[in-house]
């Protein structure tokens, strides 16, 4: 059931969208704080991966059926 606030209808994200955002956020934190070597992600681009995770989660909340 969506939560209405103004003209937006917020819905909970699907499990797949939540899992993708969670994995991206965890990988970004590992690369930044532990300096773990993650393929395709350096410690300098950890914020970019974290921002992408937040955008994915936001899309999952704002759009129904995603």
PDB file of N, CA and C in Angstrom:
ATOM      1  N   UNK A   1       0.852  -1.170   0.000  1.00  0.00           N
ATOM      2  CA  UNK A   1       0.000   0.000   0.000  1.00  0.00           C
ATOM      3  C   UNK A   1       0.902   1.239   0.000  1.00  0.00           C
ATOM      4  N   UNK A   2       0.714   2.124  -0.963  1.00  0.00           N
ATOM      5  CA  UNK A   2       1.575   3.298  -1.037  1.00  0.00           C
ATOM      6  C   UNK A   2       1.246   4.322   0.050  1.00  0.00           C
ATOM      7  N   UNK A   3       2.265   5.051   0.441  1.00  0.00           N
ATOM      8  CA  UNK A   3       2.122   6.134   1.391  1.00  0.00           C
ATOM      9  C   UNK A   3       2.066   7.428   0.598  1.00  0.00           C
ATOM     10  N   UNK A   4       0.994   8.192   0.760  1.00  0.00           N
ATOM     11  CA  UNK A   4       0.824   9.437  -0.001  1.00  0.00           C
ATOM     12  C   UNK A   4       1.328  10.635   0.789  1.00  0.00           C
ATOM     13  N   UNK A   5       2.100  11.442   0.114  1.00  0.00           N
ATOM     14  CA  UNK A   5       2.573  12.706   0.681  1.00  0.00           C
ATOM     15  C   UNK A   5       2.516  13.714  -0.450  1.00  0.00           C
ATOM     16  N   UNK A   6       1.536  14.562  -0.431  1.00  0.00           N
ATOM     17  CA  UNK A   6       1.361  15.510  -1.526  1.00  0.00           C
ATOM     18  C   UNK A   6       0.948  14.776  -2.790  1.00  0.00           C
ATOM     19  N   UNK A   7       1.708  14.987  -3.866  1.00  0.00           N
ATOM     20  CA  UNK A   7       1.383  14.327  -5.129  1.00  0.00           C
ATOM     21  C   UNK A   7       2.196  13.050  -5.333  1.00  0.00           C
ATOM     22  N   UNK A   8       3.096  12.725  -4.403  1.00  0.00           N
ATOM     23  CA  UNK A   8       3.903  11.516  -4.523  1.00  0.00           C
ATOM     24  C   UNK A   8       3.243  10.360  -3.797  1.00  0.00           C
ATOM     25  N   UNK A   9       3.397   9.175  -4.350  1.00  0.00           N
ATOM     26  CA  UNK A   9       2.948   7.954  -3.690  1.00  0.00           C
ATOM     27  C   UNK A   9       4.190   7.101  -3.455  1.00  0.00           C
ATOM     28  N   UNK A  10       4.672   7.080  -2.224  1.00  0.00           N
ATOM     29  CA  UNK A  10       5.867   6.316  -1.894  1.00  0.00           C
ATOM     30  C   UNK A  10       5.502   4.857  -1.689  1.00  0.00           C
ATOM     31  N   UNK A  11       6.261   3.957  -2.299  1.00  0.00           N
ATOM     32  CA  UNK A  11       6.043   2.524  -2.142  1.00  0.00           C
ATOM     33  C   UNK A  11       7.341   1.888  -1.673  1.00  0.00           C
ATOM     34  N   UNK A  12       7.269   0.799  -0.943  1.00  0.00           N
ATOM     35  CA  UNK A  12       8.505   0.129  -0.542  1.00  0.00           C
ATOM     36  C   UNK A  12       9.195  -0.469  -1.766  1.00  0.00           C
ATOM     37  N   UNK A  13      10.522  -0.410  -1.823  1.00  0.00           N
ATOM     38  CA  UNK A  13      11.213  -0.986  -2.978  1.00  0.00           C
ATOM     39  C   UNK A  13      11.117  -2.504  -2.958  1.00  0.00           C
ATOM     40  N   UNK A  14      11.266  -3.100  -4.121  1.00  0.00           N
ATOM     41  CA  UNK A  14      11.271  -4.560  -4.172  1.00  0.00           C
ATOM     42  C   UNK A  14      12.552  -5.076  -3.522  1.00  0.00           C
ATOM     43  N   UNK A  15      12.554  -6.353  -3.207  1.00  0.00           N
ATOM     44  CA  UNK A  15      13.724  -6.933  -2.545  1.00  0.00           C
ATOM     45  C   UNK A  15      14.954  -6.852  -3.441  1.00  0.00           C
ATOM     46  N   UNK A  16      14.776  -7.018  -4.745  1.00  0.00           N
ATOM     47  CA  UNK A  16      15.905  -6.975  -5.682  1.00  0.00           C
ATOM     48  C   UNK A  16      16.534  -5.584  -5.695  1.00  0.00           C
ATOM     49  N   UNK A  17      15.720  -4.547  -5.759  1.00  0.00           N
ATOM     50  CA  UNK A  17      16.231  -3.173  -5.759  1.00  0.00           C
ATOM     51  C   UNK A  17      16.937  -2.871  -4.437  1.00  0.00           C
ATOM     52  N   UNK A  18      16.341  -3.297  -3.338  1.00  0.00           N
ATOM     53  CA  UNK A  18      16.963  -3.079  -2.033  1.00  0.00           C
ATOM     54  C   UNK A  18      18.298  -3.811  -1.940  1.00  0.00           C
ATOM     55  N   UNK A  19      18.354  -5.043  -2.426  1.00  0.00           N
ATOM     56  CA  UNK A  19      19.595  -5.820  -2.370  1.00  0.00           C
ATOM     57  C   UNK A  19      20.684  -5.195  -3.228  1.00  0.00           C
ATOM     58  N   UNK A  20      20.341  -4.694  -4.416  1.00  0.00           N
ATOM     59  CA  UNK A  20      21.326  -4.042  -5.287  1.00  0.00           C
ATOM     60  C   UNK A  20      21.884  -2.800  -4.609  1.00  0.00           C
ATOM     61  N   UNK A  21      21.018  -1.987  -4.039  1.00  0.00           N
ATOM     62  CA  UNK A  21      21.461  -0.771  -3.357  1.00  0.00           C
ATOM     63  C   UNK A  21      22.328  -1.111  -2.152  1.00  0.00           C
ATOM     64  N   UNK A  22      21.952  -2.147  -1.410  1.00  0.00           N
ATOM     65  CA  UNK A  22      22.716  -2.545  -0.236  1.00  0.00           C
ATOM     66  C   UNK A  22      24.104  -3.056  -0.618  1.00  0.00           C
ATOM     67  N   UNK A  23      24.186  -3.865  -1.651  1.00  0.00           N
ATOM     68  CA  UNK A  23      25.485  -4.386  -2.095  1.00  0.00           C
ATOM     69  C   UNK A  23      26.377  -3.256  -2.593  1.00  0.00           C
ATOM     70  N   UNK A  24      25.825  -2.343  -3.377  1.00  0.00           N
ATOM     71  CA  UNK A  24      26.617  -1.202  -3.857  1.00  0.00           C
ATOM     72  C   UNK A  24      27.132  -0.351  -2.698  1.00  0.00           C
ATOM     73  N   UNK A  25      26.293  -0.118  -1.705  1.00  0.00           N
ATOM     74  CA  UNK A  25      26.705   0.683  -0.554  1.00  0.00           C
ATOM     75  C   UNK A  25      27.788  -0.034   0.254  1.00  0.00           C
ATOM     76  N   UNK A  26      27.636  -1.333   0.459  1.00  0.00           N
ATOM     77  CA  UNK A  26      28.651  -2.086   1.203  1.00  0.00           C
ATOM     78  C   UNK A  26      29.983  -2.131   0.467  1.00  0.00           C
ATOM     79  N   UNK A  27      29.946  -2.298  -0.841  1.00  0.00           N
ATOM     80  CA  UNK A  27      31.180  -2.306  -1.636  1.00  0.00           C
ATOM     81  C   UNK A  27      31.855  -0.942  -1.580  1.00  0.00           C
ATOM     82  N   UNK A  28      31.072   0.117  -1.639  1.00  0.00           N
ATOM     83  CA  UNK A  28      31.638   1.466  -1.556  1.00  0.00           C
ATOM     84  C   UNK A  28      32.284   1.705  -0.194  1.00  0.00           C
ATOM     85  N   UNK A  29      31.645   1.233   0.876  1.00  0.00           N
ATOM     86  CA  UNK A  29      32.232   1.415   2.206  1.00  0.00           C
ATOM     87  C   UNK A  29      33.493   0.579   2.376  1.00  0.00           C
ATOM     88  N   UNK A  30      33.499  -0.632   1.840  1.00  0.00           N
ATOM     89  CA  UNK A  30      34.706  -1.454   1.908  1.00  0.00           C
ATOM     90  C   UNK A  30      35.861  -0.808   1.160  1.00  0.00           C
ATOM     91  N   UNK A  31      35.580  -0.255  -0.005  1.00  0.00           N
ATOM     92  CA  UNK A  31      36.631   0.380  -0.796  1.00  0.00           C
ATOM     93  C   UNK A  31      37.153   1.640  -0.113  1.00  0.00           C
ATOM     94  N   UNK A  32      36.286   2.370   0.550  1.00  0.00           N
ATOM     95  CA  UNK A  32      36.704   3.628   1.164  1.00  0.00           C
ATOM     96  C   UNK A  32      37.395   3.426   2.504  1.00  0.00           C
ATOM     97  N   UNK A  33      36.796   2.655   3.399  1.00  0.00           N
ATOM     98  CA  UNK A  33      37.306   2.553   4.761  1.00  0.00           C
ATOM     99  C   UNK A  33      38.368   1.477   4.946  1.00  0.00           C
ATOM    100  N   UNK A  34      38.234   0.365   4.249  1.00  0.00           N
ATOM    101  CA  UNK A  34      39.186  -0.730   4.438  1.00  0.00           C
ATOM    102  C   UNK A  34      40.222  -0.755   3.318  1.00  0.00           C
ATOM    103  N   UNK A  35      40.011   0.018   2.282  1.00  0.00           N
ATOM    104  CA  UNK A  35      40.875   0.065   1.101  1.00  0.00           C
ATOM    105  C   UNK A  35      40.991  -1.312   0.463  1.00  0.00           C
ATOM    106  N   UNK A  36      39.888  -2.045   0.457  1.00  0.00           N
ATOM    107  CA  UNK A  36      39.849  -3.355  -0.183  1.00  0.00           C
ATOM    108  C   UNK A  36      39.905  -3.155  -1.693  1.00  0.00           C
ATOM    109  N   UNK A  37      40.602  -4.041  -2.353  1.00  0.00           N
ATOM    110  CA  UNK A  37      40.692  -3.929  -3.814  1.00  0.00           C
ATOM    111  C   UNK A  37      39.437  -4.544  -4.429  1.00  0.00           C
ATOM    112  N   UNK A  38      38.614  -3.684  -4.957  1.00  0.00           N
ATOM    113  CA  UNK A  38      37.356  -4.084  -5.576  1.00  0.00           C
ATOM    114  C   UNK A  38      37.492  -3.831  -7.069  1.00  0.00           C
ATOM    115  N   UNK A  39      37.243  -4.857  -7.909  1.00  0.00           N
ATOM    116  CA  UNK A  39      37.344  -4.631  -9.356  1.00  0.00           C
ATOM    117  C   UNK A  39      36.393  -3.519  -9.807  1.00  0.00           C
ATOM    118  N   UNK A  40      36.853  -2.690 -10.693  1.00  0.00           N
ATOM    119  CA  UNK A  40      36.096  -1.582 -11.286  1.00  0.00           C
ATOM    120  C   UNK A  40      35.767  -0.460 -10.309  1.00  0.00           C
ATOM    121  N   UNK A  41      36.320  -0.488  -9.109  1.00  0.00           N
ATOM    122  CA  UNK A  41      36.027   0.568  -8.139  1.00  0.00           C
ATOM    123  C   UNK A  41      37.271   0.855  -7.315  1.00  0.00           C
ATOM    124  N   UNK A  42      37.723   2.094  -7.357  1.00  0.00           N
ATOM    125  CA  UNK A  42      38.855   2.483  -6.525  1.00  0.00           C
ATOM    126  C   UNK A  42      38.331   3.275  -5.333  1.00  0.00           C
ATOM    127  N   UNK A  43      39.189   3.502  -4.372  1.00  0.00           N
ATOM    128  CA  UNK A  43      38.783   4.250  -3.184  1.00  0.00           C
ATOM    129  C   UNK A  43      38.390   5.682  -3.548  1.00  0.00           C
ATOM    130  N   UNK A  44      38.958   6.210  -4.621  1.00  0.00           N
ATOM    131  CA  UNK A  44      38.633   7.569  -5.043  1.00  0.00           C
ATOM    132  C   UNK A  44      37.220   7.680  -5.602  1.00  0.00           C
ATOM    133  N   UNK A  45      36.668   6.576  -6.091  1.00  0.00           N
ATOM    134  CA  UNK A  45      35.328   6.592  -6.681  1.00  0.00           C
ATOM    135  C   UNK A  45      34.289   5.932  -5.777  1.00  0.00           C
ATOM    136  N   UNK A  46      34.598   5.768  -4.514  1.00  0.00           N
ATOM    137  CA  UNK A  46      33.663   5.128  -3.587  1.00  0.00           C
ATOM    138  C   UNK A  46      32.411   5.983  -3.395  1.00  0.00           C
ATOM    139  N   UNK A  47      32.574   7.297  -3.355  1.00  0.00           N
ATOM    140  CA  UNK A  47      31.405   8.160  -3.198  1.00  0.00           C
ATOM    141  C   UNK A  47      30.469   8.034  -4.389  1.00  0.00           C
ATOM    142  N   UNK A  48      31.025   7.876  -5.578  1.00  0.00           N
ATOM    143  CA  UNK A  48      30.193   7.705  -6.772  1.00  0.00           C
ATOM    144  C   UNK A  48      29.343   6.444  -6.664  1.00  0.00           C
ATOM    145  N   UNK A  49      29.936   5.359  -6.195  1.00  0.00           N
ATOM    146  CA  UNK A  49      29.186   4.110  -6.039  1.00  0.00           C
ATOM    147  C   UNK A  49      28.113   4.260  -4.970  1.00  0.00           C
ATOM    148  N   UNK A  50      28.419   4.976  -3.898  1.00  0.00           N
ATOM    149  CA  UNK A  50      27.431   5.201  -2.849  1.00  0.00           C
ATOM    150  C   UNK A  50      26.280   6.072  -3.359  1.00  0.00           C
ATOM    151  N   UNK A  51      26.594   7.065  -4.173  1.00  0.00           N
ATOM    152  CA  UNK A  51      25.549   7.914  -4.757  1.00  0.00           C
ATOM    153  C   UNK A  51      24.667   7.105  -5.709  1.00  0.00           C
ATOM    154  N   UNK A  52      25.261   6.209  -6.481  1.00  0.00           N
ATOM    155  CA  UNK A  52      24.480   5.361  -7.391  1.00  0.00           C
ATOM    156  C   UNK A  52      23.560   4.446  -6.590  1.00  0.00           C
ATOM    157  N   UNK A  53      24.054   3.908  -5.470  1.00  0.00           N
ATOM    158  CA  UNK A  53      23.216   3.057  -4.608  1.00  0.00           C
ATOM    159  C   UNK A  53      22.025   3.838  -4.083  1.00  0.00           C
ATOM    160  N   UNK A  54      22.241   5.090  -3.695  1.00  0.00           N
ATOM    161  CA  UNK A  54      21.140   5.911  -3.193  1.00  0.00           C
ATOM    162  C   UNK A  54      20.136   6.217  -4.304  1.00  0.00           C
ATOM    163  N   UNK A  55      20.610   6.476  -5.497  1.00  0.00           N
ATOM    164  CA  UNK A  55      19.707   6.744  -6.622  1.00  0.00           C
ATOM    165  C   UNK A  55      18.877   5.507  -6.954  1.00  0.00           C
ATOM    166  N   UNK A  56      19.496   4.337  -6.935  1.00  0.00           N
ATOM    167  CA  UNK A  56      18.765   3.093  -7.197  1.00  0.00           C
ATOM    168  C   UNK A  56      17.676   2.895  -6.154  1.00  0.00           C
ATOM    169  N   UNK A  57      18.001   3.126  -4.897  1.00  0.00           N
ATOM    170  CA  UNK A  57      17.014   2.969  -3.838  1.00  0.00           C
ATOM    171  C   UNK A  57      15.901   4.009  -3.952  1.00  0.00           C
ATOM    172  N   UNK A  58      16.230   5.224  -4.319  1.00  0.00           N
ATOM    173  CA  UNK A  58      15.228   6.270  -4.501  1.00  0.00           C
ATOM    174  C   UNK A  58      14.280   5.930  -5.647  1.00  0.00           C
ATOM    175  N   UNK A  59      14.822   5.410  -6.735  1.00  0.00           N
ATOM    176  CA  UNK A  59      13.973   4.995  -7.854  1.00  0.00           C
ATOM    177  C   UNK A  59      13.027   3.886  -7.420  1.00  0.00           C
ATOM    178  N   UNK A  60      13.528   2.965  -6.604  1.00  0.00           N
ATOM    179  CA  UNK A  60      12.678   1.891  -6.112  1.00  0.00           C
ATOM    180  C   UNK A  60      11.560   2.372  -5.226  1.00  0.00           C
ATOM    181  N   UNK A  61      11.769   3.470  -4.513  1.00  0.00           N
ATOM    182  CA  UNK A  61      10.727   4.015  -3.638  1.00  0.00           C
ATOM    183  C   UNK A  61       9.729   4.877  -4.407  1.00  0.00           C
ATOM    184  N   UNK A  62      10.192   5.638  -5.359  1.00  0.00           N
ATOM    185  CA  UNK A  62       9.315   6.576  -6.058  1.00  0.00           C
ATOM    186  C   UNK A  62       8.474   5.946  -7.158  1.00  0.00           C
ATOM    187  N   UNK A  63       8.968   4.908  -7.801  1.00  0.00           N
ATOM    188  CA  UNK A  63       8.247   4.305  -8.914  1.00  0.00           C
ATOM    189  C   UNK A  63       7.653   2.970  -8.498  1.00  0.00           C
ATOM    190  N   UNK A  64       6.391   2.801  -8.750  1.00  0.00           N
ATOM    191  CA  UNK A  64       5.676   1.579  -8.383  1.00  0.00           C
ATOM    192  C   UNK A  64       6.042   0.459  -9.344  1.00  0.00           C
ATOM    193  N   UNK A  65       6.256  -0.722  -8.826  1.00  0.00           N
ATOM    194  CA  UNK A  65       6.543  -1.886  -9.658  1.00  0.00           C
ATOM    195  C   UNK A  65       8.000  -2.039 -10.050  1.00  0.00           C
ATOM    196  N   UNK A  66       8.862  -1.237  -9.467  1.00  0.00           N
ATOM    197  CA  UNK A  66      10.296  -1.352  -9.790  1.00  0.00           C
ATOM    198  C   UNK A  66      10.985  -2.117  -8.711  1.00  0.00           C
TER     199      UNK A  66
END
